[in-house]
Amino acid sequence: MHDNTVLTTKGWRDAATLRDGDEVMTYGEGFVPIQQVMKTDSFSSRVPCPAHFWPLRIPAGVLDNQLPFLLLPDNSVLFDVEDDPEAEPALIPCRALMGRAGVTVEDPMQRQPVIALHFDRPQLVAVAGGAYVNCAGGELIGKAARVPVEILGLSVARLAVSRRFPD
C-alpha cells in the first residue's frame, strides 16, 4: 500500500516516494534496484470495494515488523512457520493471517492507492521495520523457482499460522 515504509539505501522511506532505479533491501540478495514503480488503485470499480479485496492491517510484531502496515489479501509475506530461529521461513498468502494475531480487515470506504514494485525477478522486500513482502510484479507463478524460500498454499499456510498464533 502507498503508506507502507520500505528499506532503501537511504533508510526507511514511504513507498509512495520510491522511483525507478531506487535500491531496496531484499531477502537473500541485499539491495536491489527497482525496475519499475507502478501506482494503481486497490480496486477499479465505481461501486464499493468487495470485502474479499479489503486490505489487511498487520499489527506490529506479527511478521517481525516494528510498525503496523497494510497489505492486500492476495499479496504474500515471509512467515516464520516455526517458532525457532534456525528454521527457514516460508512465503504465505496474506489471506492466511486473517483473524489471527490481531490481523484485521479494513473497509477502505474508497479506492486506496497501491504501489507495486517490479524487479527483473520476484523479490521479497523489507517493509514496516522488518517484515518481508513479495513483490513479484504479478508473475510469481511463472517465476516461483526464483523466490528463495518455500511457497505455501492457502490451506497449509492457514494451518501454520494457527499453530503459531492459536486462538
PDB file of C-alpha atoms in Angstrom:
ATOM      1  CA  MET A   1       0.000   0.000   0.000  1.00  0.00           C
ATOM      2  CA  HIS A   2       1.135   3.547  -0.586  1.00  0.00           C
ATOM      3  CA  ASP A   3       1.815   4.484   3.047  1.00  0.00           C
ATOM      4  CA  ASN A   4       3.987   1.475   3.958  1.00  0.00           C
ATOM      5  CA  THR A   5       7.652   2.133   4.641  1.00  0.00           C
ATOM      6  CA  VAL A   6      10.342   0.368   2.607  1.00  0.00           C
ATOM      7  CA  LEU A   7      14.030  -0.032   3.498  1.00  0.00           C
ATOM      8  CA  THR A   8      16.236   1.698   0.904  1.00  0.00           C
ATOM      9  CA  THR A   9      19.923   2.572   0.760  1.00  0.00           C
ATOM     10  CA  LYS A  10      18.829   5.952   2.205  1.00  0.00           C
ATOM     11  CA  GLY A  11      16.912   4.433   5.131  1.00  0.00           C
ATOM     12  CA  TRP A  12      13.199   3.786   5.616  1.00  0.00           C
ATOM     13  CA  ARG A  13      11.043   5.639   3.070  1.00  0.00           C
ATOM     14  CA  ASP A  14       7.336   5.807   2.302  1.00  0.00           C
ATOM     15  CA  ALA A  15       6.532   3.549  -0.642  1.00  0.00           C
ATOM     16  CA  ALA A  16       4.805   6.475  -2.386  1.00  0.00           C
ATOM     17  CA  THR A  17       8.172   8.280  -2.665  1.00  0.00           C
ATOM     18  CA  LEU A  18      10.016   5.431  -4.417  1.00  0.00           C
ATOM     19  CA  ARG A  19      11.174   5.843  -8.018  1.00  0.00           C
ATOM     20  CA  ASP A  20      12.517   3.580 -10.744  1.00  0.00           C
ATOM     21  CA  GLY A  21      16.170   2.776 -10.002  1.00  0.00           C
ATOM     22  CA  ASP A  22      15.941   3.229  -6.206  1.00  0.00           C
ATOM     23  CA  GLU A  23      17.548   0.324  -4.375  1.00  0.00           C
ATOM     24  CA  VAL A  24      15.527  -1.523  -1.748  1.00  0.00           C
ATOM     25  CA  MET A  25      16.507  -4.227   0.754  1.00  0.00           C
ATOM     26  CA  THR A  26      15.513  -7.729  -0.307  1.00  0.00           C
ATOM     27  CA  TYR A  27      15.601 -11.091   1.409  1.00  0.00           C
ATOM     28  CA  GLY A  28      18.657 -13.003   0.262  1.00  0.00           C
ATOM     29  CA  GLU A  29      20.002 -10.516  -2.298  1.00  0.00           C
ATOM     30  CA  GLY A  30      20.642  -7.339  -0.300  1.00  0.00           C
ATOM     31  CA  PHE A  31      19.860  -4.045  -2.006  1.00  0.00           C
ATOM     32  CA  VAL A  32      18.337  -4.455  -5.483  1.00  0.00           C
ATOM     33  CA  PRO A  33      17.286  -1.672  -7.894  1.00  0.00           C
ATOM     34  CA  ILE A  34      13.594  -1.270  -8.661  1.00  0.00           C
ATOM     35  CA  GLN A  35      12.923  -1.745 -12.373  1.00  0.00           C
ATOM     36  CA  GLN A  36       9.527  -0.036 -12.290  1.00  0.00           C
ATOM     37  CA  VAL A  37       7.258   1.594  -9.722  1.00  0.00           C
ATOM     38  CA  MET A  38       3.589   1.290 -10.657  1.00  0.00           C
ATOM     39  CA  LYS A  39       0.851   3.267  -8.935  1.00  0.00           C
ATOM     40  CA  THR A  40      -2.689   1.932  -9.163  1.00  0.00           C
ATOM     41  CA  ASP A  41      -5.851   1.731  -7.074  1.00  0.00           C
ATOM     42  CA  SER A  42      -6.753  -1.220  -4.857  1.00  0.00           C
ATOM     43  CA  PHE A  43      -9.867  -1.818  -6.982  1.00  0.00           C
ATOM     44  CA  SER A  44     -11.149  -0.201 -10.124  1.00  0.00           C
ATOM     45  CA  SER A  45     -14.907  -0.348  -9.850  1.00  0.00           C
ATOM     46  CA  ARG A  46     -17.226   2.601  -9.166  1.00  0.00           C
ATOM     47  CA  VAL A  47     -19.146   0.519  -6.625  1.00  0.00           C
ATOM     48  CA  PRO A  48     -17.982  -0.118  -3.041  1.00  0.00           C
ATOM     49  CA  CYS A  49     -14.940  -2.362  -2.710  1.00  0.00           C
ATOM     50  CA  PRO A  50     -15.911  -6.049  -2.344  1.00  0.00           C
ATOM     51  CA  ALA A  51     -14.984  -7.358   1.117  1.00  0.00           C
ATOM     52  CA  HIS A  52     -12.588 -10.007  -0.247  1.00  0.00           C
ATOM     53  CA  PHE A  53     -10.383  -7.154  -1.581  1.00  0.00           C
ATOM     54  CA  TRP A  54     -10.284  -5.177   1.671  1.00  0.00           C
ATOM     55  CA  PRO A  55      -6.735  -4.543   2.890  1.00  0.00           C
ATOM     56  CA  LEU A  56      -5.398  -6.329   5.959  1.00  0.00           C
ATOM     57  CA  ARG A  57      -3.921  -4.371   8.851  1.00  0.00           C
ATOM     58  CA  ILE A  58      -0.883  -6.232  10.184  1.00  0.00           C
ATOM     59  CA  PRO A  59      -0.103  -5.179  13.782  1.00  0.00           C
ATOM     60  CA  ALA A  60       3.474  -4.513  14.873  1.00  0.00           C
ATOM     61  CA  GLY A  61       5.378  -7.694  15.767  1.00  0.00           C
ATOM     62  CA  VAL A  62       3.317 -10.239  13.816  1.00  0.00           C
ATOM     63  CA  LEU A  63       5.852 -10.587  10.979  1.00  0.00           C
ATOM     64  CA  ASP A  64       8.915  -9.197  12.769  1.00  0.00           C
ATOM     65  CA  ASN A  65       7.659  -5.751  11.731  1.00  0.00           C
ATOM     66  CA  GLN A  66       8.248  -2.818  14.066  1.00  0.00           C
ATOM     67  CA  LEU A  67       5.349  -0.829  12.595  1.00  0.00           C
ATOM     68  CA  PRO A  68       1.779  -1.776  11.727  1.00  0.00           C
ATOM     69  CA  PHE A  69       1.132  -1.830   7.982  1.00  0.00           C
ATOM     70  CA  LEU A  70      -1.481  -2.598   5.334  1.00  0.00           C
ATOM     71  CA  LEU A  71      -1.363  -5.317   2.689  1.00  0.00           C
ATOM     72  CA  LEU A  72      -3.791  -6.551   0.106  1.00  0.00           C
ATOM     73  CA  PRO A  73      -5.104 -10.039   0.959  1.00  0.00           C
ATOM     74  CA  ASP A  74      -3.774 -11.598  -2.255  1.00  0.00           C
ATOM     75  CA  ASN A  75      -0.211 -10.497  -1.602  1.00  0.00           C
ATOM     76  CA  SER A  76       2.312 -12.833   0.091  1.00  0.00           C
ATOM     77  CA  VAL A  77       4.627 -12.333   3.062  1.00  0.00           C
ATOM     78  CA  LEU A  78       7.589 -14.082   4.608  1.00  0.00           C
ATOM     79  CA  PHE A  79       6.421 -16.011   7.682  1.00  0.00           C
ATOM     80  CA  ASP A  80       8.339 -17.868  10.389  1.00  0.00           C
ATOM     81  CA  VAL A  81       6.466 -21.160  10.194  1.00  0.00           C
ATOM     82  CA  GLU A  82       8.108 -22.462  13.348  1.00  0.00           C
ATOM     83  CA  ASP A  83       8.952 -20.510  16.477  1.00  0.00           C
ATOM     84  CA  ASP A  84      12.591 -21.488  16.001  1.00  0.00           C
ATOM     85  CA  PRO A  85      15.287 -19.021  14.868  1.00  0.00           C
ATOM     86  CA  GLU A  86      17.090 -21.825  12.995  1.00  0.00           C
ATOM     87  CA  ALA A  87      14.018 -22.806  10.936  1.00  0.00           C
ATOM     88  CA  GLU A  88      13.634 -21.438   7.409  1.00  0.00           C
ATOM     89  CA  PRO A  89      10.709 -19.057   6.841  1.00  0.00           C
ATOM     90  CA  ALA A  90       8.162 -19.609   4.065  1.00  0.00           C
ATOM     91  CA  LEU A  91       6.121 -17.375   1.783  1.00  0.00           C
ATOM     92  CA  ILE A  92       2.430 -17.402   2.704  1.00  0.00           C
ATOM     93  CA  PRO A  93      -0.660 -15.671   1.289  1.00  0.00           C
ATOM     94  CA  CYS A  94      -1.624 -12.690   3.470  1.00  0.00           C
ATOM     95  CA  ARG A  95      -5.173 -14.025   3.495  1.00  0.00           C
ATOM     96  CA  ALA A  96      -3.932 -16.840   5.799  1.00  0.00           C
ATOM     97  CA  LEU A  97      -3.332 -14.267   8.564  1.00  0.00           C
ATOM     98  CA  MET A  98      -6.935 -13.000   8.660  1.00  0.00           C
ATOM     99  CA  GLY A  99      -8.376 -13.211  12.161  1.00  0.00           C
ATOM    100  CA  ARG A 100      -5.099 -14.280  13.805  1.00  0.00           C
ATOM    101  CA  ALA A 101      -2.621 -12.327  15.939  1.00  0.00           C
ATOM    102  CA  GLY A 102      -4.730  -9.174  15.737  1.00  0.00           C
ATOM    103  CA  VAL A 103      -4.732  -9.054  11.911  1.00  0.00           C
ATOM    104  CA  THR A 104      -7.927  -7.335  10.800  1.00  0.00           C
ATOM    105  CA  VAL A 105      -9.573  -6.345   7.547  1.00  0.00           C
ATOM    106  CA  GLU A 106     -10.215  -2.657   6.934  1.00  0.00           C
ATOM    107  CA  ASP A 107     -13.099  -1.328   4.907  1.00  0.00           C
ATOM    108  CA  PRO A 108     -11.342   1.087   2.582  1.00  0.00           C
ATOM    109  CA  MET A 109     -14.523   3.171   2.091  1.00  0.00           C
ATOM    110  CA  GLN A 110     -12.903   4.411  -1.116  1.00  0.00           C
ATOM    111  CA  ARG A 111     -10.203   3.373  -3.546  1.00  0.00           C
ATOM    112  CA  GLN A 112      -6.809   3.101  -1.938  1.00  0.00           C
ATOM    113  CA  PRO A 113      -3.577   3.913  -3.772  1.00  0.00           C
ATOM    114  CA  VAL A 114      -1.351   0.862  -4.225  1.00  0.00           C
ATOM    115  CA  ILE A 115       2.360   0.944  -5.029  1.00  0.00           C
ATOM    116  CA  ALA A 116       3.621  -2.112  -6.939  1.00  0.00           C
ATOM    117  CA  LEU A 117       7.378  -2.586  -7.167  1.00  0.00           C
ATOM    118  CA  HIS A 118       8.680  -4.521 -10.165  1.00  0.00           C
ATOM    119  CA  PHE A 119      12.101  -6.118 -10.475  1.00  0.00           C
ATOM    120  CA  ASP A 120      13.834  -8.265 -13.068  1.00  0.00           C
ATOM    121  CA  ARG A 121      12.630 -11.249 -10.992  1.00  0.00           C
ATOM    122  CA  PRO A 122      10.422 -11.667  -7.888  1.00  0.00           C
ATOM    123  CA  GLN A 123      11.859 -10.182  -4.692  1.00  0.00           C
ATOM    124  CA  LEU A 124      10.930 -10.209  -1.018  1.00  0.00           C
ATOM    125  CA  VAL A 125      11.203  -6.559   0.038  1.00  0.00           C
ATOM    126  CA  ALA A 126      11.766  -5.249   3.596  1.00  0.00           C
ATOM    127  CA  VAL A 127       8.809  -3.161   4.825  1.00  0.00           C
ATOM    128  CA  ALA A 128       7.464  -1.707   8.079  1.00  0.00           C
ATOM    129  CA  GLY A 129      10.653  -2.130  10.068  1.00  0.00           C
ATOM    130  CA  GLY A 130      11.339  -5.812   9.433  1.00  0.00           C
ATOM    131  CA  ALA A 131       8.639  -7.733   7.521  1.00  0.00           C
ATOM    132  CA  TYR A 132       9.300  -9.027   4.003  1.00  0.00           C
ATOM    133  CA  VAL A 133       6.606  -8.693   1.328  1.00  0.00           C
ATOM    134  CA  ASN A 134       6.557 -10.435  -2.038  1.00  0.00           C
ATOM    135  CA  CYS A 135       6.994  -8.094  -4.983  1.00  0.00           C
ATOM    136  CA  ALA A 136       6.545 -10.397  -7.944  1.00  0.00           C
ATOM    137  CA  GLY A 137       5.108  -7.946 -10.398  1.00  0.00           C
ATOM    138  CA  GLY A 138       2.177 -10.292 -10.961  1.00  0.00           C
ATOM    139  CA  GLU A 139       4.436 -13.083 -12.181  1.00  0.00           C
ATOM    140  CA  LEU A 140       5.015 -15.236  -9.090  1.00  0.00           C
ATOM    141  CA  ILE A 141       3.568 -18.408 -10.600  1.00  0.00           C
ATOM    142  CA  GLY A 142       5.786 -18.332 -13.668  1.00  0.00           C
ATOM    143  CA  LYS A 143       8.881 -17.429 -11.691  1.00  0.00           C
ATOM    144  CA  ALA A 144       8.268 -19.259  -8.417  1.00  0.00           C
ATOM    145  CA  ALA A 145      11.525 -21.190  -8.644  1.00  0.00           C
ATOM    146  CA  ARG A 146      13.432 -17.929  -8.293  1.00  0.00           C
ATOM    147  CA  VAL A 147      11.908 -16.952  -4.938  1.00  0.00           C
ATOM    148  CA  PRO A 148      14.496 -18.067  -2.332  1.00  0.00           C
ATOM    149  CA  VAL A 149      12.006 -19.653   0.105  1.00  0.00           C
ATOM    150  CA  GLU A 150       9.313 -22.323   0.167  1.00  0.00           C
ATOM    151  CA  ILE A 151       5.881 -21.148  -1.012  1.00  0.00           C
ATOM    152  CA  LEU A 152       2.903 -22.451   0.985  1.00  0.00           C
ATOM    153  CA  GLY A 153      -0.606 -22.748  -0.415  1.00  0.00           C
ATOM    154  CA  LEU A 154      -3.500 -21.154   1.466  1.00  0.00           C
ATOM    155  CA  SER A 155      -4.659 -24.237   3.395  1.00  0.00           C
ATOM    156  CA  VAL A 156      -1.137 -25.200   4.548  1.00  0.00           C
ATOM    157  CA  ALA A 157      -0.409 -21.549   5.375  1.00  0.00           C
ATOM    158  CA  ARG A 158      -3.588 -21.283   7.481  1.00  0.00           C
ATOM    159  CA  LEU A 159      -2.530 -24.364   9.422  1.00  0.00           C
ATOM    160  CA  ALA A 160       0.962 -22.924  10.028  1.00  0.00           C
ATOM    161  CA  VAL A 161      -0.484 -19.582  11.140  1.00  0.00           C
ATOM    162  CA  SER A 162      -2.970 -21.280  13.512  1.00  0.00           C
ATOM    163  CA  ARG A 163      -0.124 -23.276  15.102  1.00  0.00           C
ATOM    164  CA  ARG A 164       1.990 -20.148  15.582  1.00  0.00           C
ATOM    165  CA  PHE A 165      -0.932 -17.966  16.720  1.00  0.00           C
ATOM    166  CA  PRO A 166      -3.532 -20.209  18.398  1.00  0.00           C
ATOM    167  CA  ASP A 167      -6.883 -18.644  19.377  1.00  0.00           C
TER     168      ASP A 167
END
